[in-house]
């Protein structure tokens, strides 16, 4: 009898494990393969050998690029050097990148590890760049003022908070006000890997301002890119391992209510919003297994989706279509 029970429990355990293994593969989209596509108007921008994690374009055509991220579990092309913020002028015929100098006495350049970025322009046309930073595996938001003449960033402030433990991306809604995604719940590397492996979906979104900080969305399986519609009414959050983009309605008190979700067959990462049409341009990883288990012989691909946003009775009704690989 005892043997039968042991055997049954073992069988149940194994079935659960196989089931879990299957859902883990599904979450990573491990079986997806893509073929390269020729894009005639696509040019390699030289001078960004250390990767580009996020990109933000100002209305005047100046683009900020965050480069050199070191992130636990992801292959780094820049293991021994600090990261940087690059500037690119898209008005130029053949745009090149320039590394922005950073000024401000209190900022530690040697541990700079920039991740998601966002800009905010105030009524005096001062441009603020908010940067998720991971100095020594911690999470902070660095607030800079862009000095266009000097082509530099003046460091104003470092923001830390217990509700901002595992930041990935931010979207600024004021000079010191933003929504941010935490891609994990746990800080401890061991607990973080179990959290991801088990698919606990404890990742969440926070609203931060100097006077108020609160969780505005939760229950996400690796919250990643975040952005806002041009009219400021909707917030978009990419849920990497559920292959979804969630559309939230933003209220005057900064809380969010879920409106709808879009399904993709890819791991959705950073989201850019077209300032004129409101369409979403989404940077994605077709196969997460290849991202988390990097092999230079069989490198992970990436792809871009354009999601056309159509308003219907005042609500965003979305249609998603693939743009290219
Ligand atoms: C989006 O993020 C991924 C990595 O997380 C990166 O490979 C890609 O270049 C980023 N895309 C943009 C447009 O920032
Ligand atoms: C925020 O505003 C929304 C919509 O008006 C309301 O439903 C919600 O209860 C408010 N929440 C808080 C915490 O004030
Ligand atoms: Ca961003
Ligand atoms: Ca990201």
CSV table of C-alpha atoms and ligand atoms in Angstrom, one decimal:
chain,number,residue,atom,x,y,z
A,1,UNK,CA,0.0,0.0,0.0
A,2,UNK,CA,2.8,2.4,1.0
A,3,UNK,CA,4.6,1.6,-2.3
A,4,UNK,CA,1.4,2.4,-4.2
A,5,UNK,CA,1.1,5.8,-2.5
A,6,UNK,CA,4.7,6.7,-3.1
A,7,UNK,CA,4.4,5.7,-6.7
A,8,UNK,CA,1.2,7.7,-7.1
A,9,UNK,CA,2.8,10.8,-5.6
A,10,UNK,CA,5.8,10.4,-7.7
A,11,UNK,CA,3.6,10.1,-10.8
A,12,UNK,CA,1.6,13.1,-9.8
A,13,UNK,CA,4.8,15.1,-9.2
A,14,UNK,CA,6.2,14.1,-12.5
A,15,UNK,CA,3.0,15.0,-14.3
A,16,UNK,CA,3.0,18.4,-12.6
A,17,UNK,CA,6.6,18.9,-13.6
A,18,UNK,CA,6.0,18.0,-17.2
A,19,UNK,CA,3.0,20.3,-17.3
A,20,UNK,CA,5.1,23.1,-15.8
A,21,UNK,CA,8.0,22.4,-18.1
A,22,UNK,CA,5.5,22.8,-21.0
A,23,UNK,CA,4.1,26.1,-19.7
A,24,UNK,CA,7.6,27.4,-19.1
A,25,UNK,CA,8.5,26.6,-22.8
A,26,UNK,CA,5.3,28.3,-23.9
A,27,UNK,CA,6.0,31.4,-21.8
A,28,UNK,CA,9.5,31.6,-23.4
A,29,UNK,CA,8.0,30.8,-26.8
A,30,UNK,CA,10.9,28.3,-27.0
A,31,UNK,CA,9.8,26.7,-30.3
A,32,UNK,CA,9.4,29.8,-32.4
A,33,UNK,CA,12.0,30.2,-35.2
A,34,UNK,CA,12.1,33.2,-37.5
A,35,UNK,CA,13.7,33.8,-40.9
A,36,UNK,CA,15.7,37.0,-41.6
A,37,UNK,CA,13.8,39.5,-43.7
A,38,UNK,CA,15.6,42.0,-46.0
A,39,UNK,CA,14.6,45.6,-45.0
A,40,UNK,CA,15.7,47.9,-47.8
A,41,UNK,CA,15.5,51.1,-45.8
A,42,UNK,CA,17.2,49.6,-42.7
A,43,UNK,CA,20.8,50.8,-42.0
A,44,UNK,CA,23.1,49.8,-39.2
A,45,UNK,CA,23.9,52.7,-36.9
A,46,UNK,CA,27.6,52.4,-36.2
A,47,UNK,CA,29.1,53.0,-32.8
A,48,UNK,CA,26.5,51.1,-30.6
A,49,UNK,CA,28.4,47.9,-30.2
A,50,UNK,CA,27.3,47.5,-26.6
A,51,UNK,CA,23.6,47.1,-27.4
A,52,UNK,CA,20.7,49.5,-27.2
A,53,UNK,CA,18.1,48.8,-24.6
A,54,UNK,CA,15.7,51.7,-25.0
A,55,UNK,CA,15.2,54.7,-27.3
A,56,UNK,CA,13.3,58.0,-26.9
A,57,UNK,CA,12.8,60.5,-29.7
A,58,UNK,CA,12.0,64.2,-29.0
A,59,UNK,CA,9.6,66.1,-31.4
A,60,UNK,CA,12.6,67.9,-32.9
A,61,UNK,CA,14.2,64.7,-34.1
A,62,UNK,CA,16.8,64.3,-31.4
A,63,UNK,CA,17.0,60.7,-30.1
A,64,UNK,CA,18.4,59.4,-26.8
A,65,UNK,CA,19.6,55.8,-26.7
A,66,UNK,CA,20.4,53.8,-23.6
A,67,UNK,CA,23.4,51.5,-24.2
A,68,UNK,CA,25.5,49.0,-22.3
A,69,UNK,CA,23.0,47.3,-20.0
A,70,UNK,CA,24.2,44.6,-17.7
A,71,UNK,CA,21.3,42.5,-16.5
A,72,UNK,CA,21.4,39.3,-14.5
A,73,UNK,CA,20.9,36.2,-16.7
A,74,UNK,CA,21.2,38.1,-20.0
A,75,UNK,CA,24.3,38.1,-22.2
A,76,UNK,CA,26.2,41.4,-21.8
A,77,UNK,CA,28.2,42.9,-24.7
A,78,UNK,CA,29.7,45.3,-22.3
A,79,UNK,CA,30.7,43.3,-19.2
A,80,UNK,CA,33.5,45.5,-17.8
A,81,UNK,CA,32.5,49.1,-18.7
A,82,UNK,CA,29.8,51.5,-17.5
A,83,UNK,CA,26.9,52.1,-19.7
A,84,UNK,CA,26.1,55.3,-21.5
A,85,UNK,CA,23.5,57.5,-23.1
A,86,UNK,CA,23.9,58.3,-26.7
A,87,UNK,CA,22.4,61.1,-28.8
A,88,UNK,CA,21.5,60.9,-32.4
A,89,UNK,CA,20.1,63.6,-34.6
A,90,UNK,CA,17.6,62.0,-37.0
A,91,UNK,CA,17.4,65.2,-39.1
A,92,UNK,CA,20.9,64.4,-40.5
A,93,UNK,CA,21.3,62.7,-43.8
A,94,UNK,CA,23.4,59.9,-42.3
A,95,UNK,CA,22.9,60.1,-38.6
A,96,UNK,CA,25.7,59.1,-36.2
A,97,UNK,CA,25.8,58.7,-32.5
A,98,UNK,CA,27.5,60.9,-29.9
A,99,UNK,CA,28.0,59.9,-26.3
A,100,UNK,CA,26.5,62.5,-23.9
A,101,UNK,CA,28.8,63.8,-21.2
A,102,UNK,CA,27.4,63.6,-17.7
A,103,UNK,CA,27.9,66.5,-15.2
A,104,UNK,CA,26.9,66.9,-11.6
A,105,UNK,CA,29.1,66.2,-8.7
A,106,UNK,CA,27.2,63.5,-6.9
A,107,UNK,CA,26.8,61.1,-9.8
A,108,UNK,CA,28.9,57.9,-9.8
A,109,UNK,CA,29.8,57.3,-13.5
A,110,UNK,CA,31.7,54.1,-12.9
A,111,UNK,CA,28.6,52.2,-11.8
A,112,UNK,CA,26.2,53.7,-14.4
A,113,UNK,CA,24.1,50.8,-15.9
A,114,UNK,CA,21.2,52.4,-17.8
A,115,UNK,CA,18.0,50.5,-18.7
A,116,UNK,CA,14.6,52.0,-19.7
A,117,UNK,CA,14.5,55.8,-20.3
A,118,UNK,CA,11.8,58.4,-20.8
A,119,UNK,CA,11.8,62.2,-21.3
A,120,UNK,CA,9.6,65.0,-20.0
A,121,UNK,CA,9.5,68.5,-21.5
A,122,UNK,CA,8.2,71.3,-19.2
A,123,UNK,CA,6.4,74.5,-20.2
A,124,UNK,CA,9.7,76.4,-20.5
A,125,UNK,CA,10.9,73.7,-23.0
A,126,UNK,CA,13.4,72.3,-20.6
A,127,UNK,CA,14.0,68.6,-21.4
A,128,UNK,CA,14.4,66.1,-18.5
A,129,UNK,CA,15.7,62.6,-19.1
A,130,UNK,CA,14.7,60.0,-16.6
A,131,UNK,CA,16.9,56.9,-16.6
A,132,UNK,CA,16.4,53.5,-14.9
A,133,UNK,CA,19.8,52.7,-13.5
A,134,UNK,CA,21.2,49.5,-11.9
A,135,UNK,CA,24.3,50.5,-9.9
A,136,UNK,CA,25.6,47.3,-8.1
A,137,UNK,CA,22.4,45.3,-9.1
A,138,UNK,CA,20.1,47.9,-7.3
A,139,UNK,CA,17.4,50.0,-9.0
A,140,UNK,CA,17.3,53.8,-9.0
A,141,UNK,CA,15.8,56.4,-11.3
A,142,UNK,CA,18.3,59.1,-12.3
A,143,UNK,CA,16.9,62.5,-13.2
A,144,UNK,CA,18.9,64.5,-15.7
A,145,UNK,CA,18.4,67.9,-17.4
A,146,UNK,CA,19.4,67.8,-21.1
A,147,UNK,CA,21.9,70.6,-21.9
A,148,UNK,CA,21.4,70.8,-25.7
A,149,UNK,CA,24.2,73.4,-26.3
A,150,UNK,CA,26.8,71.5,-24.4
A,151,UNK,CA,25.5,68.1,-25.5
A,152,UNK,CA,25.5,66.9,-22.0
A,153,UNK,CA,23.3,65.7,-19.2
A,154,UNK,CA,23.2,67.5,-15.9
A,155,UNK,CA,22.5,65.1,-13.0
A,156,UNK,CA,19.9,66.6,-10.7
A,157,UNK,CA,18.7,63.7,-8.5
A,158,UNK,CA,18.7,60.0,-7.7
A,159,UNK,CA,15.3,58.5,-6.8
A,160,UNK,CA,15.1,55.3,-4.7
A,161,UNK,CA,12.0,53.8,-3.2
A,162,UNK,CA,11.0,50.4,-1.6
A,163,UNK,CA,8.2,50.1,-4.3
A,164,UNK,CA,10.9,50.5,-7.0
A,165,UNK,CA,13.0,47.4,-6.3
A,166,UNK,CA,13.4,45.8,-9.8
A,167,UNK,CA,12.9,48.5,-12.4
A,168,UNK,CA,12.8,47.9,-16.1
A,169,UNK,CA,11.2,50.8,-17.9
A,170,UNK,CA,9.5,54.1,-17.0
A,171,UNK,CA,7.3,56.7,-18.6
A,172,UNK,CA,7.6,60.2,-17.3
A,173,UNK,CA,4.4,62.2,-16.7
A,174,UNK,CA,6.2,65.2,-14.9
A,175,UNK,CA,9.8,66.2,-14.2
A,176,UNK,CA,9.8,63.9,-11.1
A,177,UNK,CA,6.6,62.0,-11.8
A,178,UNK,CA,6.5,58.7,-13.6
A,179,UNK,CA,4.9,55.2,-14.0
A,180,UNK,CA,7.5,52.4,-13.7
A,181,UNK,CA,7.5,48.6,-14.3
A,182,UNK,CA,9.1,46.3,-11.8
A,183,UNK,CA,9.9,43.1,-13.8
A,184,UNK,CA,10.3,41.0,-10.6
A,185,UNK,CA,8.8,41.0,-7.1
A,186,UNK,CA,11.9,39.6,-5.3
A,187,UNK,CA,15.2,41.3,-5.0
A,188,UNK,CA,17.2,38.2,-4.1
A,189,UNK,CA,18.7,36.6,-7.2
A,190,UNK,CA,17.8,33.1,-6.1
A,191,UNK,CA,14.2,34.0,-5.3
A,192,UNK,CA,14.0,36.0,-8.5
A,193,UNK,CA,14.9,32.9,-10.6
A,194,UNK,CA,12.3,30.8,-8.9
A,195,UNK,CA,9.7,33.6,-9.3
A,196,UNK,CA,10.4,33.6,-13.0
A,197,UNK,CA,10.7,29.8,-13.4
A,198,UNK,CA,7.4,29.1,-11.5
A,199,UNK,CA,5.6,31.9,-13.4
A,200,UNK,CA,4.2,33.4,-10.2
A,201,UNK,CA,3.3,36.6,-12.1
A,202,UNK,CA,4.0,38.9,-9.1
A,203,UNK,CA,5.5,41.7,-11.2
A,204,UNK,CA,3.8,45.1,-10.9
A,205,UNK,CA,3.5,48.7,-12.0
A,206,UNK,CA,4.0,51.8,-9.7
A,207,UNK,CA,3.1,55.4,-9.9
A,208,UNK,CA,5.8,57.6,-8.4
A,209,UNK,CA,5.7,61.3,-7.5
A,210,UNK,CA,7.6,63.2,-4.7
A,211,UNK,CA,4.4,63.2,-2.6
A,212,UNK,CA,2.8,59.9,-3.4
A,213,UNK,CA,4.0,56.4,-4.5
A,214,UNK,CA,1.5,53.5,-5.1
A,215,UNK,CA,1.1,50.2,-6.9
A,216,UNK,CA,-1.3,50.8,-9.9
A,217,UNK,CA,-1.3,47.4,-11.6
A,218,UNK,CA,-0.1,44.0,-10.5
A,219,UNK,CA,-0.3,40.2,-11.2
A,220,UNK,CA,2.0,40.5,-14.3
A,221,UNK,CA,4.4,37.8,-15.6
A,222,UNK,CA,7.5,40.1,-16.1
A,223,UNK,CA,6.2,43.6,-16.7
A,224,UNK,CA,8.5,45.2,-19.2
A,225,UNK,CA,8.1,48.2,-21.5
A,226,UNK,CA,5.7,51.0,-20.5
A,227,UNK,CA,4.4,54.0,-22.4
A,228,UNK,CA,1.5,56.5,-22.6
A,229,UNK,CA,-0.8,57.6,-25.5
A,230,UNK,CA,-0.2,61.0,-27.0
A,231,UNK,CA,-3.4,62.4,-25.3
A,232,UNK,CA,-2.2,61.0,-21.9
A,233,UNK,CA,-5.4,59.0,-21.4
A,234,UNK,CA,-4.1,55.5,-21.8
A,235,UNK,CA,-1.1,53.7,-20.4
A,236,UNK,CA,0.4,50.6,-22.2
A,237,UNK,CA,2.3,47.9,-20.4
A,238,UNK,CA,4.2,45.0,-22.1
A,239,UNK,CA,3.9,41.7,-20.2
A,240,UNK,CA,6.9,39.9,-21.6
A,241,UNK,CA,6.2,36.2,-20.7
A,242,UNK,CA,2.4,36.4,-21.2
A,243,UNK,CA,3.1,37.8,-24.7
A,244,UNK,CA,0.5,40.6,-24.1
A,245,UNK,CA,0.2,44.4,-24.1
A,246,UNK,CA,-2.3,45.7,-21.6
A,247,UNK,CA,-4.2,48.9,-22.3
A,248,UNK,CA,-5.1,50.8,-19.0
A,249,UNK,CA,-7.3,53.8,-18.6
A,250,UNK,CA,-5.4,56.5,-16.6
A,251,UNK,CA,-7.5,58.5,-14.1
A,252,UNK,CA,-7.0,62.0,-12.8
A,253,UNK,CA,-5.8,60.5,-9.5
A,254,UNK,CA,-3.2,58.5,-11.4
A,255,UNK,CA,-4.8,55.1,-10.8
A,256,UNK,CA,-5.1,52.8,-13.7
A,257,UNK,CA,-8.0,50.5,-14.7
A,258,UNK,CA,-7.5,47.6,-17.2
A,259,UNK,CA,-9.4,48.2,-20.5
A,260,UNK,CA,-8.1,45.5,-22.8
A,261,UNK,CA,-5.2,43.2,-23.7
A,262,UNK,CA,-3.6,42.4,-27.0
A,263,UNK,CA,-2.1,39.0,-27.7
A,264,UNK,CA,1.2,38.5,-29.6
A,265,UNK,CA,3.2,35.4,-30.6
A,266,UNK,CA,6.4,37.0,-29.3
A,267,UNK,CA,8.0,38.3,-26.1
A,268,UNK,CA,7.0,42.0,-26.0
A,269,UNK,CA,9.6,44.4,-24.6
A,270,UNK,CA,9.9,48.1,-25.1
A,271,UNK,CA,7.0,50.2,-26.5
A,272,UNK,CA,7.3,53.4,-28.5
A,273,UNK,CA,4.3,55.5,-29.3
A,274,UNK,CA,4.0,57.4,-32.5
A,275,UNK,CA,3.3,61.0,-31.4
A,276,UNK,CA,1.0,61.7,-34.4
A,277,UNK,CA,-1.0,58.6,-35.0
A,278,UNK,CA,-0.8,57.0,-31.5
A,279,UNK,CA,0.3,53.7,-33.1
A,280,UNK,CA,2.6,51.5,-31.0
A,281,UNK,CA,6.0,50.3,-32.2
A,282,UNK,CA,7.0,47.3,-30.1
A,283,UNK,CA,10.5,45.9,-29.9
A,284,UNK,CA,10.1,42.1,-29.3
A,285,UNK,CA,12.0,38.8,-28.8
A,286,UNK,CA,10.5,36.0,-30.9
A,287,UNK,CA,12.2,33.3,-28.8
A,288,UNK,CA,12.9,34.0,-25.1
A,289,UNK,CA,14.9,30.7,-24.6
A,290,UNK,CA,17.5,32.1,-26.9
A,291,UNK,CA,17.6,35.4,-25.0
A,292,UNK,CA,18.0,33.8,-21.5
A,293,UNK,CA,20.3,31.0,-22.7
A,294,UNK,CA,22.5,32.9,-25.2
A,295,UNK,CA,24.4,30.9,-27.8
A,296,UNK,CA,26.6,32.9,-30.3
A,297,UNK,CA,26.2,30.1,-32.8
A,298,UNK,CA,22.4,30.4,-32.7
A,299,UNK,CA,21.8,34.0,-31.6
A,300,UNK,CA,18.3,35.3,-30.6
A,301,UNK,CA,16.5,37.3,-33.3
A,302,UNK,CA,14.4,40.4,-32.6
A,303,UNK,CA,11.4,41.8,-34.4
A,304,UNK,CA,9.4,44.9,-34.5
A,305,UNK,CA,5.6,45.0,-34.4
A,306,UNK,CA,3.5,48.0,-35.3
A,307,UNK,CA,0.1,48.1,-33.6
A,308,UNK,CA,-2.3,50.5,-35.2
A,309,UNK,CA,-4.6,52.1,-32.6
A,310,UNK,CA,-8.0,52.8,-33.8
A,311,UNK,CA,-10.4,54.7,-31.6
A,312,UNK,CA,-13.9,53.3,-31.4
A,313,UNK,CA,-16.6,55.2,-29.4
A,314,UNK,CA,-13.8,56.9,-27.5
A,315,UNK,CA,-12.0,53.7,-26.6
A,316,UNK,CA,-8.8,52.4,-28.2
A,317,UNK,CA,-9.7,49.4,-30.4
A,318,UNK,CA,-6.4,47.9,-31.6
A,319,UNK,CA,-5.3,46.0,-34.6
A,320,UNK,CA,-1.9,44.5,-34.5
A,321,UNK,CA,0.3,43.7,-37.5
A,322,UNK,CA,3.8,42.5,-38.0
A,323,UNK,CA,6.2,45.0,-39.5
A,324,UNK,CA,9.4,43.1,-39.9
A,325,UNK,CA,12.2,41.1,-38.4
B,1,LIG,C1,14.1,47.0,-26.9
B,1,LIG,O1,14.7,46.2,-25.9
B,1,LIG,C2,15.5,45.1,-26.4
B,1,LIG,C3,16.1,44.4,-25.2
B,1,LIG,O2,15.4,44.4,-24.1
B,1,LIG,C4,16.6,45.6,-27.3
B,1,LIG,O3,17.2,44.5,-27.9
B,1,LIG,C5,16.0,46.5,-28.4
B,1,LIG,O4,17.1,47.1,-29.1
B,1,LIG,C6,15.2,47.6,-27.8
B,1,LIG,N1,14.6,48.4,-28.8
B,1,LIG,C7,14.5,49.7,-28.8
B,1,LIG,C8,13.8,50.3,-30.0
B,1,LIG,O5,14.9,50.4,-27.9
B,2,LIG,C1,-9.4,57.3,-8.6
B,2,LIG,O1,-10.3,57.7,-9.5
B,2,LIG,C2,-11.2,56.6,-10.1
B,2,LIG,C3,-12.0,57.2,-11.2
B,2,LIG,O2,-12.6,58.4,-10.9
B,2,LIG,C4,-12.0,56.0,-8.9
B,2,LIG,O3,-12.8,55.0,-9.4
B,2,LIG,C5,-11.1,55.5,-7.9
B,2,LIG,O4,-11.8,55.0,-6.8
B,2,LIG,C6,-10.1,56.6,-7.4
B,2,LIG,N1,-9.1,55.9,-6.5
B,2,LIG,C7,-8.5,56.5,-5.5
B,2,LIG,C8,-7.6,55.6,-4.7
B,2,LIG,O5,-8.7,57.7,-5.2
B,3,LIG,CA1,11.1,53.9,-22.3
B,4,LIG,CA1,12.8,46.5,-21.4
